[in-house]
PDB file of C-alpha atoms in Angstrom:
ATOM      1  CA  GLY A   1      13.549 -23.831  -7.284  1.00  0.00           C
ATOM      2  CA  GLU A   2      12.512 -23.479 -10.899  1.00  0.00           C
ATOM      3  CA  ASN A   3      15.016 -22.949 -13.716  1.00  0.00           C
ATOM      4  CA  VAL A   4      13.889 -21.457 -17.022  1.00  0.00           C
ATOM      5  CA  GLU A   5      16.219 -21.542 -20.000  1.00  0.00           C
ATOM      6  CA  GLN A   6      15.513 -19.575 -23.153  1.00  0.00           C
ATOM      7  CA  HIS A   7      16.999 -19.906 -26.654  1.00  0.00           C
ATOM      8  CA  PRO A   8      18.230 -18.328 -28.783  1.00  0.00           C
ATOM      9  CA  SER A   9      19.582 -15.211 -27.103  1.00  0.00           C
ATOM     10  CA  THR A  10      19.432 -13.314 -30.398  1.00  0.00           C
ATOM     11  CA  LEU A  11      17.377 -13.979 -33.503  1.00  0.00           C
ATOM     12  CA  SER A  12      17.461 -12.121 -36.766  1.00  0.00           C
ATOM     13  CA  VAL A  13      14.803 -12.728 -39.426  1.00  0.00           C
ATOM     14  CA  GLN A  14      13.656 -11.114 -42.629  1.00  0.00           C
ATOM     15  CA  GLU A  15      10.341  -9.298 -42.591  1.00  0.00           C
ATOM     16  CA  GLY A  16       7.566 -11.747 -43.419  1.00  0.00           C
ATOM     17  CA  ASP A  17       9.438 -14.786 -42.117  1.00  0.00           C
ATOM     18  CA  SER A  18       8.478 -16.717 -38.996  1.00  0.00           C
ATOM     19  CA  ALA A  19      10.322 -16.570 -35.681  1.00  0.00           C
ATOM     20  CA  VAL A  20      10.398 -19.250 -32.989  1.00  0.00           C
ATOM     21  CA  ILE A  21      11.709 -18.824 -29.454  1.00  0.00           C
ATOM     22  CA  LYS A  22      11.996 -21.804 -27.143  1.00  0.00           C
ATOM     23  CA  CYS A  23      12.018 -22.164 -23.380  1.00  0.00           C
ATOM     24  CA  THR A  24      12.471 -25.099 -21.068  1.00  0.00           C
ATOM     25  CA  TYR A  25      11.560 -25.348 -17.409  1.00  0.00           C
ATOM     26  CA  SER A  26      12.539 -27.766 -14.697  1.00  0.00           C
ATOM     27  CA  ASP A  27       9.700 -27.924 -12.170  1.00  0.00           C
ATOM     28  CA  SER A  28       6.647 -29.924 -13.152  1.00  0.00           C
ATOM     29  CA  ALA A  29       4.650 -27.931 -10.565  1.00  0.00           C
ATOM     30  CA  SER A  30       4.842 -24.817 -12.765  1.00  0.00           C
ATOM     31  CA  ASN A  31       1.386 -24.268 -14.214  1.00  0.00           C
ATOM     32  CA  TYR A  32       1.278 -20.934 -16.026  1.00  0.00           C
ATOM     33  CA  PHE A  33       3.572 -19.732 -18.801  1.00  0.00           C
ATOM     34  CA  PRO A  34       3.371 -16.113 -20.006  1.00  0.00           C
ATOM     35  CA  TRP A  35       5.407 -14.394 -22.701  1.00  0.00           C
ATOM     36  CA  TYR A  36       6.432 -10.764 -22.500  1.00  0.00           C
ATOM     37  CA  LYS A  37       7.649  -8.309 -25.098  1.00  0.00           C
ATOM     38  CA  GLN A  38       9.966  -5.520 -24.024  1.00  0.00           C
ATOM     39  CA  GLU A  39      10.757  -2.728 -26.427  1.00  0.00           C
ATOM     40  CA  LEU A  40      13.863  -0.651 -25.877  1.00  0.00           C
ATOM     41  CA  GLY A  41      13.503   1.502 -22.769  1.00  0.00           C
ATOM     42  CA  LYS A  42       9.990   0.252 -22.053  1.00  0.00           C
ATOM     43  CA  ARG A  43       8.359  -2.053 -19.559  1.00  0.00           C
ATOM     44  CA  PRO A  44       7.695  -5.742 -20.340  1.00  0.00           C
ATOM     45  CA  GLN A  45       4.202  -6.268 -21.689  1.00  0.00           C
ATOM     46  CA  LEU A  46       2.238  -9.498 -21.723  1.00  0.00           C
ATOM     47  CA  ILE A  47       1.614 -10.706 -25.278  1.00  0.00           C
ATOM     48  CA  ILE A  48       0.288 -14.213 -24.775  1.00  0.00           C
ATOM     49  CA  ASP A  49       0.070 -16.843 -22.070  1.00  0.00           C
ATOM     50  CA  ILE A  50      -0.811 -20.496 -21.661  1.00  0.00           C
ATOM     51  CA  ARG A  51      -1.855 -22.667 -18.770  1.00  0.00           C
ATOM     52  CA  SER A  52      -0.622 -26.166 -18.110  1.00  0.00           C
ATOM     53  CA  ASN A  53      -3.930 -27.777 -19.102  1.00  0.00           C
ATOM     54  CA  VAL A  54      -3.712 -26.368 -22.637  1.00  0.00           C
ATOM     55  CA  GLY A  55      -1.369 -27.456 -25.422  1.00  0.00           C
ATOM     56  CA  GLU A  56      -1.601 -24.519 -27.798  1.00  0.00           C
ATOM     57  CA  LYS A  57      -2.997 -20.999 -27.940  1.00  0.00           C
ATOM     58  CA  LYS A  58      -3.136 -18.529 -30.812  1.00  0.00           C
ATOM     59  CA  ASP A  59      -3.742 -14.816 -31.032  1.00  0.00           C
ATOM     60  CA  GLN A  60      -3.526 -13.494 -34.585  1.00  0.00           C
ATOM     61  CA  ARG A  61       0.146 -13.791 -35.636  1.00  0.00           C
ATOM     62  CA  ILE A  62       1.315 -15.086 -32.272  1.00  0.00           C
ATOM     63  CA  ALA A  63       1.018 -18.610 -30.924  1.00  0.00           C
ATOM     64  CA  VAL A  64       2.377 -20.490 -27.953  1.00  0.00           C
ATOM     65  CA  THR A  65       2.768 -24.243 -27.622  1.00  0.00           C
ATOM     66  CA  LEU A  66       3.362 -26.227 -24.458  1.00  0.00           C
ATOM     67  CA  ASN A  67       4.737 -29.732 -24.076  1.00  0.00           C
ATOM     68  CA  LYS A  68       4.319 -30.664 -20.414  1.00  0.00           C
ATOM     69  CA  THR A  69       5.986 -34.025 -20.778  1.00  0.00           C
ATOM     70  CA  ALA A  70       9.162 -32.529 -22.199  1.00  0.00           C
ATOM     71  CA  LYS A  71       8.812 -29.378 -20.061  1.00  0.00           C
ATOM     72  CA  HIS A  72       9.195 -26.936 -22.870  1.00  0.00           C
ATOM     73  CA  PHE A  73       7.127 -24.185 -24.434  1.00  0.00           C
ATOM     74  CA  SER A  74       7.640 -22.057 -27.494  1.00  0.00           C
ATOM     75  CA  LEU A  75       6.575 -18.714 -28.933  1.00  0.00           C
ATOM     76  CA  HIS A  76       5.799 -18.590 -32.629  1.00  0.00           C
ATOM     77  CA  ILE A  77       5.470 -15.323 -34.523  1.00  0.00           C
ATOM     78  CA  THR A  78       4.351 -15.547 -38.130  1.00  0.00           C
ATOM     79  CA  GLU A  79       4.607 -12.899 -40.856  1.00  0.00           C
ATOM     80  CA  THR A  80       7.049 -10.884 -38.787  1.00  0.00           C
ATOM     81  CA  GLN A  81       7.066  -7.106 -39.078  1.00  0.00           C
ATOM     82  CA  PRO A  82       9.735  -4.548 -38.089  1.00  0.00           C
ATOM     83  CA  GLU A  83       7.601  -3.530 -35.110  1.00  0.00           C
ATOM     84  CA  ASP A  84       8.023  -7.056 -33.743  1.00  0.00           C
ATOM     85  CA  SER A  85      11.675  -6.179 -33.059  1.00  0.00           C
ATOM     86  CA  ALA A  86      12.112  -6.285 -29.277  1.00  0.00           C
ATOM     87  CA  VAL A  87      13.350  -8.491 -26.461  1.00  0.00           C
ATOM     88  CA  TYR A  88      11.036 -11.365 -25.628  1.00  0.00           C
ATOM     89  CA  PHE A  89      10.947 -13.082 -22.248  1.00  0.00           C
ATOM     90  CA  CYS A  90       9.332 -16.353 -21.335  1.00  0.00           C
ATOM     91  CA  ALA A  91       8.332 -17.099 -17.758  1.00  0.00           C
ATOM     92  CA  ALA A  92       7.068 -19.934 -15.625  1.00  0.00           C
ATOM     93  CA  PHE A  93       4.828 -19.453 -12.630  1.00  0.00           C
ATOM     94  CA  GLN A  94       5.373 -21.894  -9.818  1.00  0.00           C
ATOM     95  CA  GLY A  95       1.939 -21.975  -8.228  1.00  0.00           C
ATOM     96  CA  ASN A  96       3.002 -23.755  -5.038  1.00  0.00           C
ATOM     97  CA  PHE A  97       5.346 -20.899  -4.167  1.00  0.00           C
ATOM     98  CA  ASN A  98       3.647 -18.041  -6.038  1.00  0.00           C
ATOM     99  CA  LYS A  99       6.847 -17.168  -7.829  1.00  0.00           C
ATOM    100  CA  PHE A 100       7.589 -16.159 -11.398  1.00  0.00           C
ATOM    101  CA  TYR A 101      10.804 -17.348 -13.026  1.00  0.00           C
ATOM    102  CA  PHE A 102      11.945 -15.645 -16.196  1.00  0.00           C
ATOM    103  CA  GLY A 103      14.136 -16.736 -19.055  1.00  0.00           C
ATOM    104  CA  SER A 104      17.135 -14.588 -19.938  1.00  0.00           C
ATOM    105  CA  GLY A 105      15.468 -13.071 -22.987  1.00  0.00           C
ATOM    106  CA  THR A 106      15.689 -13.238 -26.783  1.00  0.00           C
ATOM    107  CA  LYS A 107      16.498 -10.163 -28.800  1.00  0.00           C
ATOM    108  CA  LEU A 108      14.498 -10.394 -32.018  1.00  0.00           C
ATOM    109  CA  ASN A 109      15.535  -8.251 -34.954  1.00  0.00           C
ATOM    110  CA  VAL A 110      13.196  -8.137 -37.940  1.00  0.00           C
ATOM    111  CA  LYS A 111      14.960  -6.736 -40.980  1.00  0.00           C
ATOM    112  CA  PRO A 112      12.811  -4.816 -43.459  1.00  0.00           C
TER     113      PRO A 112
ATOM    114  CA  GLU B   1      -6.562   3.850 -16.707  1.00  0.00           C
ATOM    115  CA  ALA B   2      -5.387   0.611 -15.124  1.00  0.00           C
ATOM    116  CA  GLN B   3      -1.754   0.988 -14.219  1.00  0.00           C
ATOM    117  CA  VAL B   4       1.177   0.348 -11.939  1.00  0.00           C
ATOM    118  CA  THR B   5       3.042   3.504 -10.953  1.00  0.00           C
ATOM    119  CA  GLN B   6       6.522   3.486  -9.512  1.00  0.00           C
ATOM    120  CA  ASN B   7       8.760   6.338  -8.391  1.00  0.00           C
ATOM    121  CA  PRO B   8      11.367   7.562  -8.806  1.00  0.00           C
ATOM    122  CA  ARG B   9      12.050   6.600 -12.402  1.00  0.00           C
ATOM    123  CA  TYR B  10      15.728   7.448 -12.107  1.00  0.00           C
ATOM    124  CA  LEU B  11      17.894   7.717  -9.027  1.00  0.00           C
ATOM    125  CA  ILE B  12      21.589   8.098  -8.390  1.00  0.00           C
ATOM    126  CA  THR B  13      22.637   7.594  -4.798  1.00  0.00           C
ATOM    127  CA  VAL B  14      25.689   6.723  -2.731  1.00  0.00           C
ATOM    128  CA  THR B  15      26.573   3.574  -0.862  1.00  0.00           C
ATOM    129  CA  GLY B  16      24.776   3.276   2.459  1.00  0.00           C
ATOM    130  CA  LYS B  17      22.157   5.962   1.947  1.00  0.00           C
ATOM    131  CA  LYS B  18      18.734   4.449   2.586  1.00  0.00           C
ATOM    132  CA  LEU B  19      16.211   4.773  -0.195  1.00  0.00           C
ATOM    133  CA  THR B  20      12.671   3.723  -0.984  1.00  0.00           C
ATOM    134  CA  VAL B  21      11.136   3.043  -4.380  1.00  0.00           C
ATOM    135  CA  THR B  22       7.382   3.388  -4.241  1.00  0.00           C
ATOM    136  CA  CYS B  23       4.894   1.273  -6.171  1.00  0.00           C
ATOM    137  CA  SER B  24       1.168   1.747  -6.439  1.00  0.00           C
ATOM    138  CA  GLN B  25      -1.525  -0.056  -8.468  1.00  0.00           C
ATOM    139  CA  ASN B  26      -5.123   0.914  -9.099  1.00  0.00           C
ATOM    140  CA  MET B  27      -6.455  -2.476 -10.237  1.00  0.00           C
ATOM    141  CA  ASN B  28      -7.271  -3.919  -6.805  1.00  0.00           C
ATOM    142  CA  HIS B  29      -4.802  -6.751  -7.423  1.00  0.00           C
ATOM    143  CA  GLU B  30      -3.884  -8.882  -4.459  1.00  0.00           C
ATOM    144  CA  TYR B  31      -0.546 -10.075  -5.863  1.00  0.00           C
ATOM    145  CA  MET B  32       2.314  -7.596  -6.179  1.00  0.00           C
ATOM    146  CA  SER B  33       5.998  -8.196  -6.728  1.00  0.00           C
ATOM    147  CA  TRP B  34       9.378  -6.584  -7.368  1.00  0.00           C
ATOM    148  CA  TYR B  35      11.973  -7.583  -9.956  1.00  0.00           C
ATOM    149  CA  ARG B  36      15.404  -6.471 -10.925  1.00  0.00           C
ATOM    150  CA  GLN B  37      16.589  -6.630 -14.514  1.00  0.00           C
ATOM    151  CA  ASP B  38      20.257  -7.015 -15.324  1.00  0.00           C
ATOM    152  CA  PRO B  39      21.802  -7.611 -18.767  1.00  0.00           C
ATOM    153  CA  GLY B  40      21.840 -11.292 -19.701  1.00  0.00           C
ATOM    154  CA  LEU B  41      19.991 -12.335 -16.554  1.00  0.00           C
ATOM    155  CA  GLY B  42      16.417 -11.527 -17.451  1.00  0.00           C
ATOM    156  CA  LEU B  43      14.089 -10.533 -14.644  1.00  0.00           C
ATOM    157  CA  ARG B  44      14.675 -11.880 -11.164  1.00  0.00           C
ATOM    158  CA  GLN B  45      12.067 -11.738  -8.449  1.00  0.00           C
ATOM    159  CA  ILE B  46      13.104  -9.898  -5.290  1.00  0.00           C
ATOM    160  CA  TYR B  47       9.978 -10.054  -3.119  1.00  0.00           C
ATOM    161  CA  TYR B  48       6.314 -10.689  -3.634  1.00  0.00           C
ATOM    162  CA  SER B  49       3.132 -10.154  -1.672  1.00  0.00           C
ATOM    163  CA  MET B  50      -0.041 -12.180  -1.822  1.00  0.00           C
ATOM    164  CA  ASN B  51      -2.075  -9.595   0.092  1.00  0.00           C
ATOM    165  CA  VAL B  52      -1.927  -6.964   2.824  1.00  0.00           C
ATOM    166  CA  GLU B  53       0.635  -7.898   5.492  1.00  0.00           C
ATOM    167  CA  VAL B  54       1.615 -11.044   3.541  1.00  0.00           C
ATOM    168  CA  THR B  55       5.063 -10.856   1.940  1.00  0.00           C
ATOM    169  CA  ASP B  56       7.667 -13.425   1.000  1.00  0.00           C
ATOM    170  CA  LYS B  57      11.124 -13.644  -0.492  1.00  0.00           C
ATOM    171  CA  GLY B  58      11.752 -14.173  -4.150  1.00  0.00           C
ATOM    172  CA  ASP B  59      15.003 -15.400  -5.634  1.00  0.00           C
ATOM    173  CA  VAL B  60      17.226 -12.415  -4.812  1.00  0.00           C
ATOM    174  CA  PRO B  61      15.961 -10.805  -1.572  1.00  0.00           C
ATOM    175  CA  GLU B  62      19.326  -9.986   0.035  1.00  0.00           C
ATOM    176  CA  GLY B  63      19.713  -6.284   0.750  1.00  0.00           C
ATOM    177  CA  TYR B  64      16.044  -5.450   0.199  1.00  0.00           C
ATOM    178  CA  LYS B  65      12.965  -5.036   2.337  1.00  0.00           C
ATOM    179  CA  VAL B  66       9.315  -4.586   1.466  1.00  0.00           C
ATOM    180  CA  SER B  67       6.076  -3.808   3.245  1.00  0.00           C
ATOM    181  CA  ARG B  68       2.407  -4.176   2.313  1.00  0.00           C
ATOM    182  CA  LYS B  69       0.320  -2.084   4.650  1.00  0.00           C
ATOM    183  CA  GLU B  70      -2.295  -1.250   2.026  1.00  0.00           C
ATOM    184  CA  LYS B  71      -3.479  -3.292  -0.905  1.00  0.00           C
ATOM    185  CA  ARG B  72      -2.507  -0.717  -3.511  1.00  0.00           C
ATOM    186  CA  ASN B  73       1.040   0.048  -2.286  1.00  0.00           C
ATOM    187  CA  PHE B  74       4.150  -2.115  -2.196  1.00  0.00           C
ATOM    188  CA  PRO B  75       7.331  -0.101  -1.567  1.00  0.00           C
ATOM    189  CA  LEU B  76      10.829  -1.513  -2.029  1.00  0.00           C
ATOM    190  CA  ILE B  77      13.323  -0.421   0.615  1.00  0.00           C
ATOM    191  CA  LEU B  78      17.089  -0.516   0.314  1.00  0.00           C
ATOM    192  CA  GLU B  79      18.342   0.056   3.858  1.00  0.00           C
ATOM    193  CA  SER B  80      22.029   0.320   2.922  1.00  0.00           C
ATOM    194  CA  PRO B  81      22.444   0.294  -0.854  1.00  0.00           C
ATOM    195  CA  SER B  82      25.619  -1.098  -2.370  1.00  0.00           C
ATOM    196  CA  PRO B  83      26.985  -0.810  -5.933  1.00  0.00           C
ATOM    197  CA  ASN B  84      25.858  -4.361  -6.780  1.00  0.00           C
ATOM    198  CA  GLN B  85      22.279  -3.137  -6.392  1.00  0.00           C
ATOM    199  CA  THR B  86      22.706  -0.871  -9.379  1.00  0.00           C
ATOM    200  CA  SER B  87      19.996  -2.161 -11.674  1.00  0.00           C
ATOM    201  CA  LEU B  88      16.671  -1.551 -13.378  1.00  0.00           C
ATOM    202  CA  TYR B  89      13.800  -2.320 -11.030  1.00  0.00           C
ATOM    203  CA  PHE B  90      10.246  -3.204 -11.965  1.00  0.00           C
ATOM    204  CA  CYS B  91       7.206  -3.406  -9.781  1.00  0.00           C
ATOM    205  CA  ALA B  92       4.317  -5.532 -11.027  1.00  0.00           C
ATOM    206  CA  SER B  93       0.867  -6.630  -9.965  1.00  0.00           C
ATOM    207  CA  ARG B  94      -1.191  -9.575 -11.083  1.00  0.00           C
ATOM    208  CA  ASP B  95      -4.775 -10.457 -11.711  1.00  0.00           C
ATOM    209  CA  VAL B  96      -5.269 -14.146 -10.856  1.00  0.00           C
ATOM    210  CA  SER B  97      -6.449 -14.895 -14.377  1.00  0.00           C
ATOM    211  CA  ARG B  98      -3.702 -13.043 -16.182  1.00  0.00           C
ATOM    212  CA  GLY B  99      -0.025 -12.348 -16.147  1.00  0.00           C
ATOM    213  CA  LEU B 100       1.849  -9.491 -14.595  1.00  0.00           C
ATOM    214  CA  THR B 101       1.257  -5.805 -15.300  1.00  0.00           C
ATOM    215  CA  PHE B 102       4.535  -3.954 -14.912  1.00  0.00           C
ATOM    216  CA  GLY B 103       5.343  -0.435 -13.860  1.00  0.00           C
ATOM    217  CA  ALA B 104       7.541   1.738 -16.062  1.00  0.00           C
ATOM    218  CA  GLY B 105      10.720   0.814 -14.206  1.00  0.00           C
ATOM    219  CA  SER B 106      13.136   2.592 -11.886  1.00  0.00           C
ATOM    220  CA  ARG B 107      16.769   2.855 -12.908  1.00  0.00           C
ATOM    221  CA  LEU B 108      18.921   2.934  -9.804  1.00  0.00           C
ATOM    222  CA  THR B 109      22.635   3.722  -9.720  1.00  0.00           C
ATOM    223  CA  VAL B 110      24.557   3.263  -6.478  1.00  0.00           C
ATOM    224  CA  LEU B 111      27.976   4.938  -6.418  1.00  0.00           C
TER     225      LEU B 111
END
């Protein structure tokens, strides 16, 4: 099956700085890569996603990049704000088996 | 409002007492799935369903059952719960063009 690894497990940045979270996957058949934000005590919420035929996608302060050859994808958050503090999960969707595989999460702390 | 609703939100039970966690979505999604979330392990898929009467195992199906008799409902059944099934459970549904929409979660404690 697929194996998704996520780093770092915790990340602390100063407000206004950028944050980068990286994930790797193992199965080249995975074709869809969403990112979720989970605030304390809340459900995961989709913040951005990318498909395997696209290399980069941006949505305001958030961007995701995908390198299919190296099998890794990254979340970039610019101009971080305290409300960005949360746990972020990456995921890979293995289309052949209709399964989602999640990374173990990154706890982002944005210090004011 | 488009949503995934799961109940109960909190449950404390004892080993061996059968329980069902219900999940319902109002978005006419074909794909529904269940996950458990444990510290340091992220979200792990238990079961998923591609449509009515079509279900399949995820990564951690042992000890769980599901059914999909109607498109909107996808209950998770624990026939004989054990303490290692103490966890936070999320139901989710998916539009083919987007990612998962999660329910609010059900925190289950098995004593």
